[in-house]
Coordinates of C-alpha atoms and ligand atoms in Angstrom, one line a residue:
X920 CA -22.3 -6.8 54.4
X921 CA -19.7 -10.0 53.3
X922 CA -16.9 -8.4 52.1
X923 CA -14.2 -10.1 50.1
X924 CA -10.3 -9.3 48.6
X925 CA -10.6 -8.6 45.1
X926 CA -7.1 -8.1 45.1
X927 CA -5.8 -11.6 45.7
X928 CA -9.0 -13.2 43.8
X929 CA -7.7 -10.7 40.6
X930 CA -3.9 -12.0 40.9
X931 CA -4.4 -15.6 39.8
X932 CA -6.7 -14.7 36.9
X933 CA -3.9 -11.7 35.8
X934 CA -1.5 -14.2 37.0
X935 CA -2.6 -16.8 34.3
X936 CA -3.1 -14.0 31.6
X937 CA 0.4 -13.5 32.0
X938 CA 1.6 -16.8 32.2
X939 CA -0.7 -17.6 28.9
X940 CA 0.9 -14.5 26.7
X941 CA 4.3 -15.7 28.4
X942 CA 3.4 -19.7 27.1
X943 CA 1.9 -18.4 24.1
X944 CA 4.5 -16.2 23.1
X945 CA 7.4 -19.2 23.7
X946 CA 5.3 -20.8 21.6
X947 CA 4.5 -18.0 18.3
X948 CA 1.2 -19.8 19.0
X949 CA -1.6 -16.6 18.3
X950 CA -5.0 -18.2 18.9
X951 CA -3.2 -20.1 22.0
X952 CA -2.1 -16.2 23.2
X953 CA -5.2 -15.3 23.0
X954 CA -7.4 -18.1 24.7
X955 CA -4.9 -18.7 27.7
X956 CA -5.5 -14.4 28.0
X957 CA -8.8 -14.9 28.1
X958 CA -8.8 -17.2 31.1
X959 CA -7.5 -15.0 32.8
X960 CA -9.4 -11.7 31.9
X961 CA -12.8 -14.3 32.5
X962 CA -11.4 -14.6 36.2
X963 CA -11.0 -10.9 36.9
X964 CA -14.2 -10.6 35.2
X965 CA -15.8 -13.2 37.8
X966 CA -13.9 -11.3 40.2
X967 CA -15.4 -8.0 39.6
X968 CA -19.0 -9.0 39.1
X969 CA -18.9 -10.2 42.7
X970 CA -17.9 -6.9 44.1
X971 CA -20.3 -6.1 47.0
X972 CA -21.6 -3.2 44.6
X973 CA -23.2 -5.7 42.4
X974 CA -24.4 -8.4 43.8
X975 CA -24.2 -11.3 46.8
X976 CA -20.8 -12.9 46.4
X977 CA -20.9 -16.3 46.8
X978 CA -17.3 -16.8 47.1
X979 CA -16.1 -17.5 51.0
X980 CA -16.4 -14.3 52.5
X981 CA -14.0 -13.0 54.7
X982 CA -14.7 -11.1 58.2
X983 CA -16.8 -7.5 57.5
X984 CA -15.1 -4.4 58.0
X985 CA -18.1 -2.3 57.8
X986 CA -16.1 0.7 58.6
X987 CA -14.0 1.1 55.1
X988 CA -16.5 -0.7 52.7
X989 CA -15.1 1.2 49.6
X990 CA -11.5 0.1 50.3
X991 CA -12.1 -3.8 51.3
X992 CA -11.8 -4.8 47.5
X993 CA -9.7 -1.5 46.1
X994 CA -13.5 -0.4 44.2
X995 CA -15.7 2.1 45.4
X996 CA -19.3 1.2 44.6
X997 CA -20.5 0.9 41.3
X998 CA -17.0 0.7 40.0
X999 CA -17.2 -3.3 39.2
X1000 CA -20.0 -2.2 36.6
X1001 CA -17.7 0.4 35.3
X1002 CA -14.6 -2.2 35.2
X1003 CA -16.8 -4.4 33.2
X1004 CA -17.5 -1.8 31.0
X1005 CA -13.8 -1.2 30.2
X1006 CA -13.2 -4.5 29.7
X1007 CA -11.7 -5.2 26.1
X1008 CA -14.2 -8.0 25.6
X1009 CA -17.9 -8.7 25.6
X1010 CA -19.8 -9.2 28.7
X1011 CA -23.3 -10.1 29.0
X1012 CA -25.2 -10.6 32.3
X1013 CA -28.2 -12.5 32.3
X1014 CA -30.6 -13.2 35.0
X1015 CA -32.6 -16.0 36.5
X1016 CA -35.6 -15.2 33.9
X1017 CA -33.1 -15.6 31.1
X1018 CA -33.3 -11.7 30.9
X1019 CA -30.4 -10.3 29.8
X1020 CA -29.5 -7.8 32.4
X1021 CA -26.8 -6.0 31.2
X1022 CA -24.3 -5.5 28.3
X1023 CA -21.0 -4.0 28.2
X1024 CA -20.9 -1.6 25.1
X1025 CA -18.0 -4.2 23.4
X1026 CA -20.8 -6.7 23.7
X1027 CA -23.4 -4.5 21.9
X1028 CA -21.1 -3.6 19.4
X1029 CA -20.6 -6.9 18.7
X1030 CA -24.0 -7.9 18.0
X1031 CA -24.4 -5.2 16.0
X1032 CA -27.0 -3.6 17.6
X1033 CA -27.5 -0.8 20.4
X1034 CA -29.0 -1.5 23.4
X1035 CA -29.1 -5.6 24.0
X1036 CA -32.0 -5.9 26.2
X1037 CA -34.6 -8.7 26.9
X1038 CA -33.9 -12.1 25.7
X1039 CA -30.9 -13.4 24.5
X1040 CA -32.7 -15.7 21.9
X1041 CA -34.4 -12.5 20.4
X1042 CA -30.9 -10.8 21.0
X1043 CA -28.2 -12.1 20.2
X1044 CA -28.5 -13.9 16.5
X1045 CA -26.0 -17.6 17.3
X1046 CA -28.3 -20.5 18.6
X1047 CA -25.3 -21.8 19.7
X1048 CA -24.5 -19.3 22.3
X1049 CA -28.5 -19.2 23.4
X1050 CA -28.1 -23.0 23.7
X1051 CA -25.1 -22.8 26.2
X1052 CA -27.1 -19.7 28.0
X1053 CA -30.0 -21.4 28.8
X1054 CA -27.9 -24.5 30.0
X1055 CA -26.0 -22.1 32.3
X1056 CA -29.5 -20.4 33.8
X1057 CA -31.8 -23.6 34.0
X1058 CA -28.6 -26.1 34.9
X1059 CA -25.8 -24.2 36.4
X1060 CA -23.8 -25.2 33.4
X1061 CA -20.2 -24.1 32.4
X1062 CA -19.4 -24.1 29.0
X1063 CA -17.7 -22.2 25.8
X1064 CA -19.0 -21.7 22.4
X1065 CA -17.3 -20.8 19.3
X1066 CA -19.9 -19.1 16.5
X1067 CA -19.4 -16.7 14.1
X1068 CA -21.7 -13.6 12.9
X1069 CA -22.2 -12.6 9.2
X1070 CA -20.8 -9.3 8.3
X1071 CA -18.8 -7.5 5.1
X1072 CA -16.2 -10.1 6.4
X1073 CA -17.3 -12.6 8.9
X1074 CA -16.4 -12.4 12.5
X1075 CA -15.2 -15.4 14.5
X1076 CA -16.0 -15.5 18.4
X1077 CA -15.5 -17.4 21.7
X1078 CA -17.9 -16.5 24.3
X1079 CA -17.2 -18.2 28.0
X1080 CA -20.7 -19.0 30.2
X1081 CA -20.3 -18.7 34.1
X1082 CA -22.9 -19.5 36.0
X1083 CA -22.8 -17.1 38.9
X1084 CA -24.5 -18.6 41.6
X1085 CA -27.4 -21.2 42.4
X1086 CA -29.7 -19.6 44.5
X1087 CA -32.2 -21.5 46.8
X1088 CA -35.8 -21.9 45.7
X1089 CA -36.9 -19.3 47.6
X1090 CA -34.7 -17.3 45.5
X1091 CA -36.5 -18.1 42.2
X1092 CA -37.6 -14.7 41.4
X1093 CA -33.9 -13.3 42.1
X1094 CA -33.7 -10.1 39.3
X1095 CA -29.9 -10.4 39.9
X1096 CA -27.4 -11.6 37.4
X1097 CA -27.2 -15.5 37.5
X1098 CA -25.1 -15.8 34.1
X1099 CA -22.0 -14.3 33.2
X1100 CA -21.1 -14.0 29.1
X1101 CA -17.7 -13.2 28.2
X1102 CA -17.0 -12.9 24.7
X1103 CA -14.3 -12.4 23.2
X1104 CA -13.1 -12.2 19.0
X1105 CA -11.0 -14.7 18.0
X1106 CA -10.9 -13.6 14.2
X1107 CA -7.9 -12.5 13.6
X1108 CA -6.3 -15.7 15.4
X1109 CA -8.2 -18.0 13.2
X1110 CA -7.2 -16.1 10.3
X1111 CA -3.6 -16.6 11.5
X1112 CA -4.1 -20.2 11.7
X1113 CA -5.6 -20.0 8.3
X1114 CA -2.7 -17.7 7.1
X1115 CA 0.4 -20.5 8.8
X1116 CA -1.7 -23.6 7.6
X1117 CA -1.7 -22.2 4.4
X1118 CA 1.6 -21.1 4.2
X1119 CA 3.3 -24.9 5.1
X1120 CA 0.8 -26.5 2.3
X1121 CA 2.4 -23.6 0.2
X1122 CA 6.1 -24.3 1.2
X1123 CA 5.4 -28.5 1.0
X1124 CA 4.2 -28.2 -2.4
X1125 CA 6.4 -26.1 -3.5
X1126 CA 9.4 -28.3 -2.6
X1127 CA 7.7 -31.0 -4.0
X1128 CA 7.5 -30.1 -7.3
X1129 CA 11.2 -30.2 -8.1
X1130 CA 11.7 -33.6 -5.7
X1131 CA 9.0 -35.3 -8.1
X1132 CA 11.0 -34.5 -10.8
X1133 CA 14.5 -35.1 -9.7
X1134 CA 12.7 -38.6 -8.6
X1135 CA 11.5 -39.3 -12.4
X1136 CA 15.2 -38.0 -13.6
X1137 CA 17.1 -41.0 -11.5
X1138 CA 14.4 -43.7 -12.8
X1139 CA 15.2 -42.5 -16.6
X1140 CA 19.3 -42.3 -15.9
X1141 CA 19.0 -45.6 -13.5
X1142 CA 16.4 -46.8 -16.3
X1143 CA 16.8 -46.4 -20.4
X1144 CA 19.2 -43.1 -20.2
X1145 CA 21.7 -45.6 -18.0
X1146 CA 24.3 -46.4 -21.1
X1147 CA 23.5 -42.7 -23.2
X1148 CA 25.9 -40.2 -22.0
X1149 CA 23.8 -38.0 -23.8
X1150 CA 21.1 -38.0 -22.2
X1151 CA 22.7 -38.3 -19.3
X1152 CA 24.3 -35.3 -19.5
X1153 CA 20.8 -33.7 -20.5
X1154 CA 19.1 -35.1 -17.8
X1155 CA 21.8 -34.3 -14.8
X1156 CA 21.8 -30.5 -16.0
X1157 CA 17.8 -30.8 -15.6
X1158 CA 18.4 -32.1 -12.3
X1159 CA 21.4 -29.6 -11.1
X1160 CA 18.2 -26.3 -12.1
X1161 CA 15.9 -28.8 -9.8
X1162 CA 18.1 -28.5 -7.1
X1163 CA 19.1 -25.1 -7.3
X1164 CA 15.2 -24.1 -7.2
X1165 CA 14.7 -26.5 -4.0
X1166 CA 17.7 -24.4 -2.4
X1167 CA 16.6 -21.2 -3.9
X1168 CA 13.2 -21.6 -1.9
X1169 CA 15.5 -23.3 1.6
X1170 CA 17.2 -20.4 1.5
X1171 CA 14.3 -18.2 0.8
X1172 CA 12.3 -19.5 3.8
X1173 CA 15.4 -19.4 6.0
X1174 CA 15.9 -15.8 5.3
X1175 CA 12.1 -14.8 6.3
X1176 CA 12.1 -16.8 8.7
X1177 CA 15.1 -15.4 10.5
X1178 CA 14.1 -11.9 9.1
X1179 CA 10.4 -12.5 11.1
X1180 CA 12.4 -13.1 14.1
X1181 CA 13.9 -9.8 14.7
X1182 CA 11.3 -8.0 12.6
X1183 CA 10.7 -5.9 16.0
X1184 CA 14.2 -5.3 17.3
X1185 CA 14.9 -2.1 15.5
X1186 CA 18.6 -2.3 13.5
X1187 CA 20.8 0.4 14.9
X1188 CA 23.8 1.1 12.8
X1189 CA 23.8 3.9 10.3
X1190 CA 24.3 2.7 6.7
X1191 CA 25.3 4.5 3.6
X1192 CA 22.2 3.4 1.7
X1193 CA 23.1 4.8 -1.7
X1194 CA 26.5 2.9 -1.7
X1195 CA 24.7 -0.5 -0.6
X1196 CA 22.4 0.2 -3.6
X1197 CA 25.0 0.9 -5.7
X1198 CA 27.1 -2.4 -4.7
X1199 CA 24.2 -4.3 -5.4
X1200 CA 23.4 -2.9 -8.8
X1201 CA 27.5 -3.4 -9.5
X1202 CA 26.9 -6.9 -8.7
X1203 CA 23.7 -7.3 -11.0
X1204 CA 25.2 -5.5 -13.8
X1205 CA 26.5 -8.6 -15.6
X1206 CA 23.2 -10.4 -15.4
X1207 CA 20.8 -7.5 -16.6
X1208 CA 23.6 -7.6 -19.2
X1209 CA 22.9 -11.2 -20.1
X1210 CA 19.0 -10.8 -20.7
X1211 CA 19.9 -8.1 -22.8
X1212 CA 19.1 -5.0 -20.1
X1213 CA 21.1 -1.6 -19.1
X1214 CA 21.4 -1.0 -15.6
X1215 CA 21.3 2.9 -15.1
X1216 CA 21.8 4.3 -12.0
X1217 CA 20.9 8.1 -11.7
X1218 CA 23.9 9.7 -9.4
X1219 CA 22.7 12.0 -6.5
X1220 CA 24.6 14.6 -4.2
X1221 CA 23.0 13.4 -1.1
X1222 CA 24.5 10.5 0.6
X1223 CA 22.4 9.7 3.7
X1224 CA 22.5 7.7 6.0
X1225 CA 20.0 5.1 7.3
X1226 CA 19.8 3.2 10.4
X1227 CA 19.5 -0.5 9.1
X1228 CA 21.6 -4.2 8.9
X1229 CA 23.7 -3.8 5.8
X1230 CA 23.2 -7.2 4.8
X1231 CA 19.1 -6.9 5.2
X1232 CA 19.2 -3.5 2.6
X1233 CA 21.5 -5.3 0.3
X1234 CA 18.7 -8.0 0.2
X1235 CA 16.2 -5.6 -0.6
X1236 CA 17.5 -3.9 -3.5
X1237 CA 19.2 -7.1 -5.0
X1238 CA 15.3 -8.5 -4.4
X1239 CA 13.8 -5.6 -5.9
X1240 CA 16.7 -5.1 -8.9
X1241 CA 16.9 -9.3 -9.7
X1242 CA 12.7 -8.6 -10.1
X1243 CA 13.2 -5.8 -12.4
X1244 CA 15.3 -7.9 -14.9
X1245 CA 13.4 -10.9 -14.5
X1246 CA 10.2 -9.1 -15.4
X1247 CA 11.9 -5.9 -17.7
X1248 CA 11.6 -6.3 -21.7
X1249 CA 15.0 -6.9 -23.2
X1250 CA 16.6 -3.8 -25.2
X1251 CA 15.5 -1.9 -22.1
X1252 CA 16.8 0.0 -19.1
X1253 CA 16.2 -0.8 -15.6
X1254 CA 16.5 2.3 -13.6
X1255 CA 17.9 3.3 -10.5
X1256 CA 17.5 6.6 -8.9
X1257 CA 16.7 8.9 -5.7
X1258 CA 13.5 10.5 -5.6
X1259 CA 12.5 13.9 -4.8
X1260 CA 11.9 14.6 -1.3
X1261 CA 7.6 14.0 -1.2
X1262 CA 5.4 15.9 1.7
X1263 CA 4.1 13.1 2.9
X1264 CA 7.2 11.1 3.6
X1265 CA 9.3 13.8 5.3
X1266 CA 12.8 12.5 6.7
X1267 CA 12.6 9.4 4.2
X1268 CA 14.9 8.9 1.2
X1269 CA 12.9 6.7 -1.5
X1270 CA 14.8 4.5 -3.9
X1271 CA 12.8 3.6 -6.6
X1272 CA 13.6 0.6 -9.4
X1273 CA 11.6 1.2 -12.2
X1274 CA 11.4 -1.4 -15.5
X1275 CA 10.1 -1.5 -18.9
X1276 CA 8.2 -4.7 -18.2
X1277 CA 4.5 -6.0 -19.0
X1278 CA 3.1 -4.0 -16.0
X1279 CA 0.8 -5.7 -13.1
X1280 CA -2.5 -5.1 -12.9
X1281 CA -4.3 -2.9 -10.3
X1282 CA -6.2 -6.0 -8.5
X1283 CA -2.9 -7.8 -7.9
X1284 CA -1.0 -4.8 -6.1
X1285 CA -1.9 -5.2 -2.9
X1286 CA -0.8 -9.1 -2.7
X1287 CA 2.5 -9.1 -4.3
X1288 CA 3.7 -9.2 -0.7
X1289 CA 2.0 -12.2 0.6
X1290 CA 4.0 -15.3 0.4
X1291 CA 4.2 -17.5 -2.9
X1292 CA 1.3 -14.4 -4.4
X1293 CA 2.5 -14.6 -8.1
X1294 CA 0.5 -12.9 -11.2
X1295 CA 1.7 -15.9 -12.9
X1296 CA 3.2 -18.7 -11.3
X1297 CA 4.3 -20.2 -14.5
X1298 CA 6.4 -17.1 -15.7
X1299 CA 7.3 -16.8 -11.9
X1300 CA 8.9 -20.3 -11.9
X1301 CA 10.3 -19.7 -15.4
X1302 CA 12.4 -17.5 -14.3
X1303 CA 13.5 -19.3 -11.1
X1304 CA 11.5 -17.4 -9.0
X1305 CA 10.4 -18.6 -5.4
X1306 CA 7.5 -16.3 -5.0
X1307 CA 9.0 -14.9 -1.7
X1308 CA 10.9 -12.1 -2.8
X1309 CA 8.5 -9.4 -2.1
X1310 CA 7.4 -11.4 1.2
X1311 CA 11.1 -11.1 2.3
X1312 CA 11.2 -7.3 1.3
X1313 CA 8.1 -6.3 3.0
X1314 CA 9.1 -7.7 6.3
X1315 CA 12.6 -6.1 6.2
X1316 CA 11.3 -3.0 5.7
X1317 CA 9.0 -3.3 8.5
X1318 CA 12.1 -4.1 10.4
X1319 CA 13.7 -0.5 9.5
X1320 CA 10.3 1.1 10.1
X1321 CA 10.7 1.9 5.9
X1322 CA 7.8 1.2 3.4
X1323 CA 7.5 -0.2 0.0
X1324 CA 5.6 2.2 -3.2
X1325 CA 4.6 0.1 -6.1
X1326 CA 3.3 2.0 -9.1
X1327 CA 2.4 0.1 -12.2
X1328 CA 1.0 0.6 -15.7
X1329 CA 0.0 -2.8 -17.8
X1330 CA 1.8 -2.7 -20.7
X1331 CA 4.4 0.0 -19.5
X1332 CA 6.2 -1.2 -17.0
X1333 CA 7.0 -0.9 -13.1
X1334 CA 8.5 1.0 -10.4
X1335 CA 8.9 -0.4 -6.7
X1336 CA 10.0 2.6 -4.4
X1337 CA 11.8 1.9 -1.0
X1338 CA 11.3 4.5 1.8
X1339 CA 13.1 4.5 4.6
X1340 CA 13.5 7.1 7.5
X1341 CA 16.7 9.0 7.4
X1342 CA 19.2 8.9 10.4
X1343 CA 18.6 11.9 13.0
X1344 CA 22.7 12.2 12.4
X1345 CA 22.4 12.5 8.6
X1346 CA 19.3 14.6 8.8
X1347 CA 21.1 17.3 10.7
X1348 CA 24.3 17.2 8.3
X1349 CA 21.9 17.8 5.4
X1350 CA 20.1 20.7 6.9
X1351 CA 23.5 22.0 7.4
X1352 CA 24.9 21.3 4.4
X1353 CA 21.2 23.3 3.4
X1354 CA 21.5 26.1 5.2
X1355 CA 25.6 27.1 4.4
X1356 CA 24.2 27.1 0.5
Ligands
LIG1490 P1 9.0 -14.2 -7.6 O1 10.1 -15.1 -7.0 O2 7.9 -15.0 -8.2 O3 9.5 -13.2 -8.5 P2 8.3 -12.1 -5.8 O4 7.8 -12.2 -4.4 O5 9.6 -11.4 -6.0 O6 8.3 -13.6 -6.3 O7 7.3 -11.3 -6.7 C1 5.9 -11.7 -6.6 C2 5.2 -11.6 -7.9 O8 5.2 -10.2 -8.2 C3 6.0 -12.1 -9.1 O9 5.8 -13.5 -9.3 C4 5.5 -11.3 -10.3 O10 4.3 -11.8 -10.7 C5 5.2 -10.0 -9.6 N1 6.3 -9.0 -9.9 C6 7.3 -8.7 -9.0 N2 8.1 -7.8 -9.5 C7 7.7 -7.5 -10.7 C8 8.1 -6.6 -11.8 N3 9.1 -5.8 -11.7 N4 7.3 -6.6 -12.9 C9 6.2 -7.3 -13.0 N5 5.8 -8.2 -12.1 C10 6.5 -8.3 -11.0

């Protein structure tokens, strides 16, 4: 029997899965992570499918060593099969009859069907893919598809075609697997594309806006407003909110950006979190004053402590507070307080910001924290909002492994609640302080 090393035939192909996730994550490049991956899983893939338990290997063979055969490539027979199996993509086998030998369970559940047996055109539902089959069976062609399958939400896929070997004529009736399939799902890559294309035409446009404008305010002041101090005056005021939106948004995109950065380095330092929201509220006052709001903030006798960055919690509540009186009815309060301690957020304090606003309705909810998502982009922009403020919230709190609540009635008003997990520290003081009353 030829025998071959999987071993060293496996280390280039986990070699250049490595080196791709390594590339790809220099890079912040997602679909690139997951196609230079795949390159490599395709060549352990090729690797195993050769193992003497399946079938001839055509790569060069190296001296037999009859006496260990279950040890010559680390597999005992059978297991290349099983390795297949566990494989976390799609892989189809196909023969020289264009009979689809075998299917990992990945690549049935893909198709959406149980068993894939027989032919692939009967099979497996994306002419495309068939096409590039039967050019690997009849040819010996190499290729890669990308097709998509129709579900509740469509899925996106890459499938690789490997021609296995090329067996002389002789050969022809060969029941052994000629064509490898590896197929993996690229849908969540493309939507990230989607999501980072769509963002940029977001951010562009958005800073656009106020540069057409301050544009048309130097024509009129270079033009007819030129010898009306007036209107100059009018129209350089105009200009000054222009530019404080355009670095409103810089800073904005700065701030998620950087936040994005370290969203998976956990922050270590404990912070007083009720103080923090109590500076920020402090610092609002005047403003909430201005559009004719009270800023209440309900006192508590716990004072625990998180483990967070003090400037990133400060951003969150002066987010969620500045949001509150934008959006709050004036001759209202905006509310600050602790909630009660909830069973299914044990070890969390919750800070919730609740206003007398118009409400949002249910069907926006679950956006407010995409980037730019506004109910109203006019009222947004009214009020000098960027439409990142949520966005910015969502990912710090991610950062502090907290969570963000947002109840809502139309009409009545709002409450955003933060969670976030108490310090062990803090926890144990409180059950203390518990305990001795
Ligand atoms: P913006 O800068 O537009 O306020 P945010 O990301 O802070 O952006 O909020 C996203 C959208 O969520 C807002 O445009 C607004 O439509 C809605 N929103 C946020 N907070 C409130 C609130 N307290 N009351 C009503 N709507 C709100």
């Amino acid at each position: 029997m030829a025998l071959f090393s999987v071993d060293r035939r496996l280390a280039p192909g986990l070699g250049a899965a490595l080196a791709g996730f390594f590339a790809a994550a220099i890079w912040d490049d997602p679909l690139n992570t997951i196609m230079s991956a795949s390159a490599g899983a395709l060549a352990a893939a090729l690797a195993f499918i050769r193992s003497p338990s399946d079938t001839k290997p055509i790569v060069r063979p190296e001296p037999a060593r009859e006496e260990e055969p279950q040890k010559a490539n680390g597999l005992a027979p059978g297991q290349g099969r099983a390795l297949l199996e566990r494989l976390p993509m799609g892989v189809i086998l196909i023969d020289r009859r264009a009979t689809i030998t075998f299917a990992n369970d990945q690549a049935n559940e893909i198709f959406g069907i149980s068993r894939l047996i027989d032919q692939p055109s009967s099979s497996l539902r994306a002419p495309r893919l068939v096409e590039a089959i039967d050019a690997g069976v009849s040819d010996g062609l190499s290729g890669s598809v990308q097709f998509s399958l129709s579900r509740a939400q469509d899925i996106h896929l890459r499938a690789y075609i490997r021609p296995l070997e090329v067996p002389a004529p002789a050969d022809r009736q060969s029941r052994g697997p000629t064509v490898l399939v590896v197929i993996e799902d690229v849908t969540q890559a493309i939507r990230t594309v989607a999501l980072h294309r769509d963002f940029v035409a977001n951010a562009s446009h958005e800073l656009k806006t106020p540069l057409s404008s301050i544009t048309g305010i130097i024509q009129t002041l270079l033009g007819h407003a030129r010898d009306d101090p007036e209107a100059s005056e009018r129209f350089l005021n105009m200009m000054s909110s222009q530019t404080d939106r355009m670095k409103r948004l810089v800073e904005d995109l700065l701030s998620l950006n950087r936040i994005e950065l370290n969203e998976r380095i956990a922050p270590r330092d404990p912070q007083p979190v009720r103080r923090i929201v109590w500076e920020v509220a402090d610092a609002l006052r005047q403003i909430a004053e201005e559009n004719g709001m009270a800023l209440e903030v309900d006192d508590a006798s716990e004072h625990p402590y998180v483990l967070g960055s003090r400037e990133e919690l400060a951003q969150v509540f002066r987010n969620l507070i500045d949001n509150a009186i934008k959006y709050g009815r004036e001759g209202t309060a905006v509310t600050i307080a602790v909630e009660p301690d909830s069973p299914e957020r044990q070890d969390m304090i919750g800070i919730s910001i609740t206003d007398h606003g118009p409400g949002i309705a249910r069907e926006h909810i679950p956006r407010l924290t995409e980037r730019f998502y506004r109910v109203s982009v006019s009222r947004s922009r009214e009020k000098g909002g960027t439409g990142l403020g949520l966005a910015i919230v969502k990912h710090i709190l991610n950062r502090h492994r907290g969570d963000l609540e947002i109840v809502s009635t139309v009409g009545k008003g709002s409450t955003f609640t933060v969670w976030l997990p108490i310090a062990e520290r803090s926890r144990r003081a409180l059950s203390d302080q518990a305990t001795a009353a």
